[in-house]
Amino acid sequence: MKRRDFMKKGSAVVATSVVGSTLVASCGGGDTTAPDTTTGGTGAGTGANPAPTTPDPVATPAPVPDAPATTPAALVEQTFYITEGEHEMMDATGVGTIVPFRSFNVADVPDTINVPGKAIIVNQGDTVEITVVNRLQSVHNFTISRLVNDKNVVIADTGVIPAGETRLVSFTANVPGTYRYEDATIVNNMKINSMVGMHGGFAVMPLDANSGNPLNDQLTVGSRKFVQQLFWVFNDVDPNFNNAIINGTASSAFTPQYFTMNGLSGRPPAPLNGSPASSPGYADPTLDSMHDPRSMLVGALGDRALVRCINFGMAKHSMHIHANHFEWLTTDGDMVDGMMDADPVQTTKDVIPLNGKGGICDVIYPFDAPPDAWPIFNEATVQLAKDEGRKIAYPMHFHDEMTQSAKGGSYLFGLMTDVFYEPKPKA
């Protein structure tokens, strides 16, 4: 599909969720447009059934993070195994490209990968012990860091981990916030192993200053509250670069062909350029970023979700949300002016910049009724959709065009996910 056609048909795009049909409002006519009311669930009114999903034999999504302890000063232990494996990246031809990756794997299983690695959430004051086992024949390391006042602050570092050896790093999580972990080896001014998959998210939850108990609903003490949190870990993928690095050939050439969110890209439901009725892997939560539970935002009216965004790719991006605007809290460790205000108006944005090379930002998505939506959007609207077997959803995608495609032209195979509205739980 050409970009011009993609943009013209954007408002008609419909995706199917794991449990039913989805209503999607998409870019082009305004962010508060009511969801598309088509119910076929297979895209642009085609009525075709999704093709069987294609299993991926080696790449497995990282597990969701464990909930932090409810008491302070706990001991948190995690073991990672440095592994190599492959993942099939898809485009509009319907023929995937097998791409090699390296990862911090949670299972000691050869030829398997978790890209990104498992996210870790701890409480301020916890003792964290991370064991890293290098199952490869190459030298690696493991670091946890973030930017503070434009300087990289490292809070954990194993040092060099020779081939076949193990290292343990132990530290106290003192400062709340969002961090990245990665193999920080730099060659040709690039973190080559981080770029080929050795990365993940780490977070420290704050303690209440009076009681000393963990606060599970704030990014930092006094900031606006949320009821759920998740990580969006982004990356740019060049198969040729990955092959060169993993084969031991230093490379400075990097031309990304795929853009991922928590290791996955979109798999569209509609026929594109002669591809099958739906792309292989469509609606498979282990292959399709629009159906990946680690990436989708799912909530009821009144809910609020904290999203910890980390960009391990080389390029700076512009993150765009539909239905409601993000409440922008931090960028690279710096608080956004107004983030502590009770009224989020000063920090409310529909497009958030996200720096490359490990850039971090924290945002809250409010599950409010989209303003100016028609038909009127309320609890009855959401309940009616559920009763009729439909899902109300709005997209999240990036506004820099290259990220919305694969191989420079396969639109809808890029970096995107959905925001789903569910009815409030019945009392």
C-alpha positions in Angstrom: 0.0 0.0 0.0 1.3 3.4 -0.9 1.6 6.1 1.7 -1.1 8.2 0.0 -3.6 5.4 0.1 -2.6 4.5 3.6 -3.3 8.0 4.8 -6.6 8.2 2.9 -7.8 4.9 4.2 -6.6 5.4 7.7 -9.9 6.3 9.1 -11.3 3.0 7.9 -8.7 0.7 9.4 -10.2 -1.9 11.7 -8.3 -4.5 13.7 -9.4 -7.6 15.5 -8.5 -8.0 19.2 -7.8 -11.4 20.7 -11.3 -11.7 22.0 -13.5 -9.9 19.4 -13.8 -7.1 16.9 -12.1 -3.8 17.4 -13.1 -0.3 16.6 -10.2 1.9 15.6 -10.0 5.7 15.1 -6.9 6.5 13.1 -4.8 9.5 12.1 -5.9 11.9 9.5 -9.0 13.6 10.6 -8.4 14.6 14.2 -7.5 12.7 17.4 -11.0 12.9 19.0 -13.0 11.3 16.3 -15.3 8.6 17.5 -14.2 5.0 16.8 -15.0 3.4 13.4 -18.2 1.5 13.8 -17.4 -1.2 11.2 -17.7 -4.6 12.9 -16.1 -7.0 10.4 -12.9 -6.9 12.4 -10.7 -7.7 9.4 -9.9 -4.3 7.9 -11.5 -1.9 5.5 -14.7 -3.8 5.1 -13.1 -6.9 3.5 -15.0 -9.4 5.6 -12.1 -11.9 5.2 -11.2 -14.2 8.0 -7.7 -13.8 9.5 -5.1 -16.3 8.2 -3.8 -18.8 10.6 -1.0 -17.3 12.7 2.6 -18.3 12.0 4.3 -19.7 15.1 7.8 -18.3 15.9 10.0 -21.2 17.0 12.7 -19.3 18.8 11.7 -15.8 19.8 9.5 -15.5 22.9 8.1 -12.3 24.4 9.7 -11.3 27.7 7.5 -12.1 30.8 5.6 -9.2 32.3 7.4 -7.7 35.3 6.7 -9.1 38.8 4.8 -6.7 41.1 7.2 -5.0 43.5 7.0 -6.1 47.2 4.5 -4.5 49.4 7.1 -3.9 52.1 10.2 -1.8 51.8 13.8 -3.1 52.0 13.1 -6.4 50.3 15.6 -8.6 48.5 15.0 -8.8 44.8 16.8 -11.4 42.8 16.9 -11.9 39.0 19.1 -14.2 36.8 19.6 -13.4 33.1 21.3 -15.7 30.6 23.0 -14.1 27.6 21.8 -15.9 24.5 21.4 -15.6 20.8 18.4 -16.5 18.7 16.2 -15.4 15.8 13.0 -13.7 15.1 10.9 -13.4 11.9 10.3 -9.8 10.9 7.3 -9.3 8.5 6.4 -7.0 5.6 3.7 -6.6 3.0 5.2 -9.4 0.8 4.0 -11.9 3.3 7.5 -13.5 3.3 9.3 -12.8 6.6 13.0 -12.0 7.1 14.8 -14.1 9.7 16.8 -11.7 11.9 19.3 -12.8 14.5 19.3 -11.1 18.0 21.1 -11.3 21.3 19.3 -11.0 24.6 19.2 -11.2 28.3 17.0 -14.3 28.6 15.1 -15.4 31.7 15.4 -19.0 30.8 18.6 -21.0 30.4 17.6 -22.4 27.0 20.0 -22.2 24.0 18.8 -20.4 20.8 16.0 -18.6 22.5 15.7 -14.9 23.1 13.7 -12.4 25.1 13.8 -9.0 23.2 13.5 -6.8 25.2 14.5 -8.5 28.4 12.1 -8.9 31.3 11.2 -5.5 32.9 12.1 -5.2 36.6 10.2 -3.1 39.1 11.5 -2.6 42.6 10.8 -0.3 45.6 13.1 2.4 46.8 15.4 0.9 49.5 15.2 -2.7 48.0 18.4 -4.7 47.7 18.7 -5.9 44.1 20.9 -8.8 43.1 21.2 -9.6 39.4 23.2 -12.6 38.2 24.2 -12.6 34.6 25.4 -15.9 32.9 27.2 -15.5 29.6 26.3 -18.5 27.4 28.0 -17.1 24.4 31.6 -17.1 23.1 31.8 -13.3 23.1 32.5 -10.9 25.9 29.6 -8.9 27.3 28.5 -6.7 30.3 25.3 -5.6 32.1 24.6 -2.1 33.3 21.6 -0.2 34.7 21.6 3.6 34.0 19.7 6.7 33.1 20.4 10.3 32.2 20.4 12.9 35.0 21.1 16.5 34.0 22.4 15.3 30.6 24.9 12.9 32.3 24.7 9.2 32.2 24.4 7.9 35.8 25.1 4.2 36.2 23.6 2.5 39.3 24.8 -1.1 38.5 27.6 -2.6 36.4 28.8 -6.2 36.3 32.0 -5.2 34.5 33.3 -7.5 31.8 31.6 -10.9 31.6 34.0 -13.2 29.7 32.6 -16.0 27.5 31.1 -18.8 29.6 31.4 -16.9 32.9 29.0 -15.5 35.5 28.9 -12.2 37.3 26.7 -10.9 40.2 25.9 -7.3 40.8 24.3 -6.2 44.0 23.1 -2.7 44.8 20.4 -0.7 46.8 17.7 1.0 44.7 17.9 4.5 46.2 16.4 6.8 43.6 12.9 6.4 42.2 12.5 6.6 38.4 12.7 4.8 35.1 16.0 3.2 34.1 17.4 1.2 31.2 19.5 -1.9 31.4 21.7 -3.1 28.6 25.0 -4.3 27.4 26.8 -1.0 27.1 29.7 -2.1 24.9 30.5 0.7 22.5 32.0 0.2 19.0 32.1 2.9 16.3 30.1 5.2 18.7 27.3 2.7 18.9 26.1 0.4 21.7 26.3 -2.6 19.3 25.0 -5.3 21.6 22.2 -3.1 23.0 21.1 -2.4 19.5 20.8 -6.1 18.6 18.6 -6.8 21.5 20.5 -6.8 24.8 18.3 -4.3 26.6 15.3 -3.9 28.9 13.5 -1.7 31.4 14.1 -1.2 35.1 12.0 1.0 37.5 12.2 2.1 41.2 9.0 2.9 43.0 9.1 5.7 45.6 8.4 5.4 49.4 6.0 7.5 51.3 8.1 9.9 53.4 5.8 9.6 56.4 4.9 5.9 56.6 8.0 4.5 54.8 5.7 2.3 52.8 6.0 1.9 49.0 3.8 4.1 46.8 2.5 2.0 44.0 0.5 4.7 42.3 3.1 7.6 41.8 6.2 8.0 39.7 7.7 10.2 42.4 6.3 11.4 45.7 3.6 14.0 45.0 3.3 13.4 41.3 -0.1 12.6 39.6 -1.4 9.2 40.3 -2.1 6.1 38.2 -3.7 2.7 38.6 -1.5 0.6 36.3 2.0 0.8 34.7 3.8 -0.7 31.8 7.0 -0.3 29.7 7.1 0.6 26.0 10.6 -0.4 24.9 11.4 0.7 21.3 14.2 -0.3 18.9 15.3 0.2 15.3 16.3 -3.0 13.5 18.7 -3.4 10.6 19.0 -7.1 9.6 22.4 -6.6 7.9 23.8 -4.8 11.0 22.5 -7.6 13.3 24.1 -10.2 11.2 27.4 -8.4 11.1 27.6 -7.9 14.9 26.5 -11.4 15.8 29.0 -12.9 13.2 31.8 -10.9 14.9 32.2 -8.3 12.1 32.4 -4.7 13.3 30.0 -2.5 11.3 29.3 1.3 11.3 26.7 1.0 8.6 23.2 1.1 10.0 20.0 1.5 7.9 16.9 0.4 9.9 14.3 -1.6 8.1 12.0 -2.5 11.0 10.8 -0.6 14.0 9.7 -2.4 17.1 7.8 -1.9 20.3 8.6 -4.4 23.0 10.3 -6.5 20.3 7.3 -6.7 17.9 5.8 -4.7 15.0 2.3 -4.4 13.7 0.7 -7.2 11.6 -2.2 -5.7 9.7 -5.5 -7.4 9.1 -6.2 -6.2 5.5 -4.7 -7.4 2.2 -1.7 -5.4 1.2 0.2 -5.6 -2.1 -1.1 -9.1 -2.8 -0.3 -10.5 0.7 -2.7 -13.0 2.3 -6.1 -11.9 3.7 -4.3 -11.0 6.8 -0.6 -10.9 7.4 1.0 -14.0 9.0 0.9 -13.6 12.8 -2.0 -11.1 12.7 -3.7 -11.0 16.1 -1.1 -13.3 17.6 -0.1 -11.6 20.9 3.4 -13.1 20.6 3.9 -11.6 17.1 1.6 -8.6 16.7 2.4 -5.4 18.7 -1.3 -4.3 18.3 -2.3 -7.4 20.3 0.7 -7.7 22.7 -0.6 -7.5 26.3 2.8 -5.9 27.3 2.1 -3.0 24.9 -1.7 -2.5 24.7 -3.3 0.0 27.0 -6.4 -1.5 28.4 -8.6 0.4 30.9 -12.0 1.6 32.0 -13.2 5.2 32.0 -11.5 7.0 34.9 -8.4 4.7 34.9 -4.9 6.1 34.4 -1.9 4.3 33.1 1.8 5.2 33.6 3.9 4.3 30.6 7.6 4.1 30.9 9.1 4.7 27.4 12.7 3.7 26.5 14.1 4.1 23.0 17.2 1.9 22.4 17.1 2.8 18.6 19.4 5.3 17.0 16.7 7.8 15.9 14.8 10.3 17.8 11.0 9.7 17.5 7.7 11.5 18.0 5.2 9.4 20.0 1.6 10.2 19.1 -1.6 9.1 20.9 -5.3 9.3 19.8 -8.5 9.8 21.8 -6.8 11.7 24.7 -3.5 13.4 25.1 -0.6 12.1 27.2 0.3 13.8 30.5 4.0 14.3 30.0 6.0 13.8 33.2 9.7 13.4 32.5 12.3 13.3 29.7 15.7 11.7 30.3 15.4 12.1 34.1 14.3 15.7 34.0 10.9 16.6 35.3 8.7 18.4 32.7 7.6 21.8 34.0 4.2 21.4 35.6 4.4 17.6 36.2 3.7 18.1 39.9 0.7 20.3 39.3 -2.7 18.8 40.1 -4.1 20.2 36.8 -2.2 18.5 34.0 -3.0 21.2 31.4 0.6 22.5 31.1 1.9 19.0 30.4 -0.8 17.6 28.2 0.5 16.7 24.7 -0.7 14.5 21.9 2.9 14.2 20.5 5.8 13.5 22.9 9.5 13.6 21.7 11.6 10.6 22.6 15.3 10.8 22.1 17.3 8.0 20.6 20.3 6.0 22.0 18.6 5.2 25.3 16.2 8.1 25.6 13.6 7.8 28.3 10.3 9.6 29.0 7.5 8.9 31.4 3.8 9.7 30.5 0.4 9.0 31.9 -2.5 8.1 29.6 -5.9 9.1 31.1 -8.8 6.9 30.2 -11.2 9.8 29.9 -14.0 10.1 27.4 -12.4 11.5 24.2 -13.5 15.2 24.0 -15.8 16.2 21.2 -16.4 12.5 20.2 -19.5 11.7 18.3 -21.5 9.6 19.0 -21.3 10.6 22.7 -18.7 8.5 24.5 -19.7 7.3 27.9 -19.9 4.2 30.0 -23.1 3.1 28.2 -21.2 3.4 24.9 -18.4 1.1 26.1 -20.8 -1.4 27.7 -22.9 -1.6 24.5 -19.7 -2.3 22.5 -18.9 -5.2 24.9 -22.4 -6.5 24.7 -22.2 -6.6 20.9 -18.9 -8.3 20.9 -16.9 -5.3 19.9 -13.8 -3.5 21.3 -13.5 0.2 21.3 -9.9 1.1 20.5 -7.7 4.0 19.4 -4.2 3.8 18.0 -0.8 4.8 19.4 1.9 5.2 16.8 4.9 7.4 15.9 4.6 10.5 13.8 7.9 10.0 11.9 6.8 8.1 8.8 9.7 5.6 8.6 8.6 4.0 11.8 5.1 3.1 10.4 6.5 0.8 7.7 8.8 -2.2 7.2 11.5 -2.2 4.6 10.8 1.4 3.7 7.3 1.0 2.3 5.2 -1.7 3.9 2.8 0.5 5.9 1.0 -0.9 9.0 3.9 -3.2 9.6 5.6 -0.7 11.7 5.6 0.5 15.3 2.1 0.8 16.7 -0.3 -0.5 19.3 -3.9 0.1 20.5 -5.7 1.7 23.4 -8.7 -0.4 24.4 -11.6 0.9 26.5 -13.4 -1.7 28.7 -16.5 -1.4 30.8 -16.0 -0.6 34.5 -16.0 -3.8 36.6 -19.4 -4.4 38.1 -19.6 -3.9 41.9 
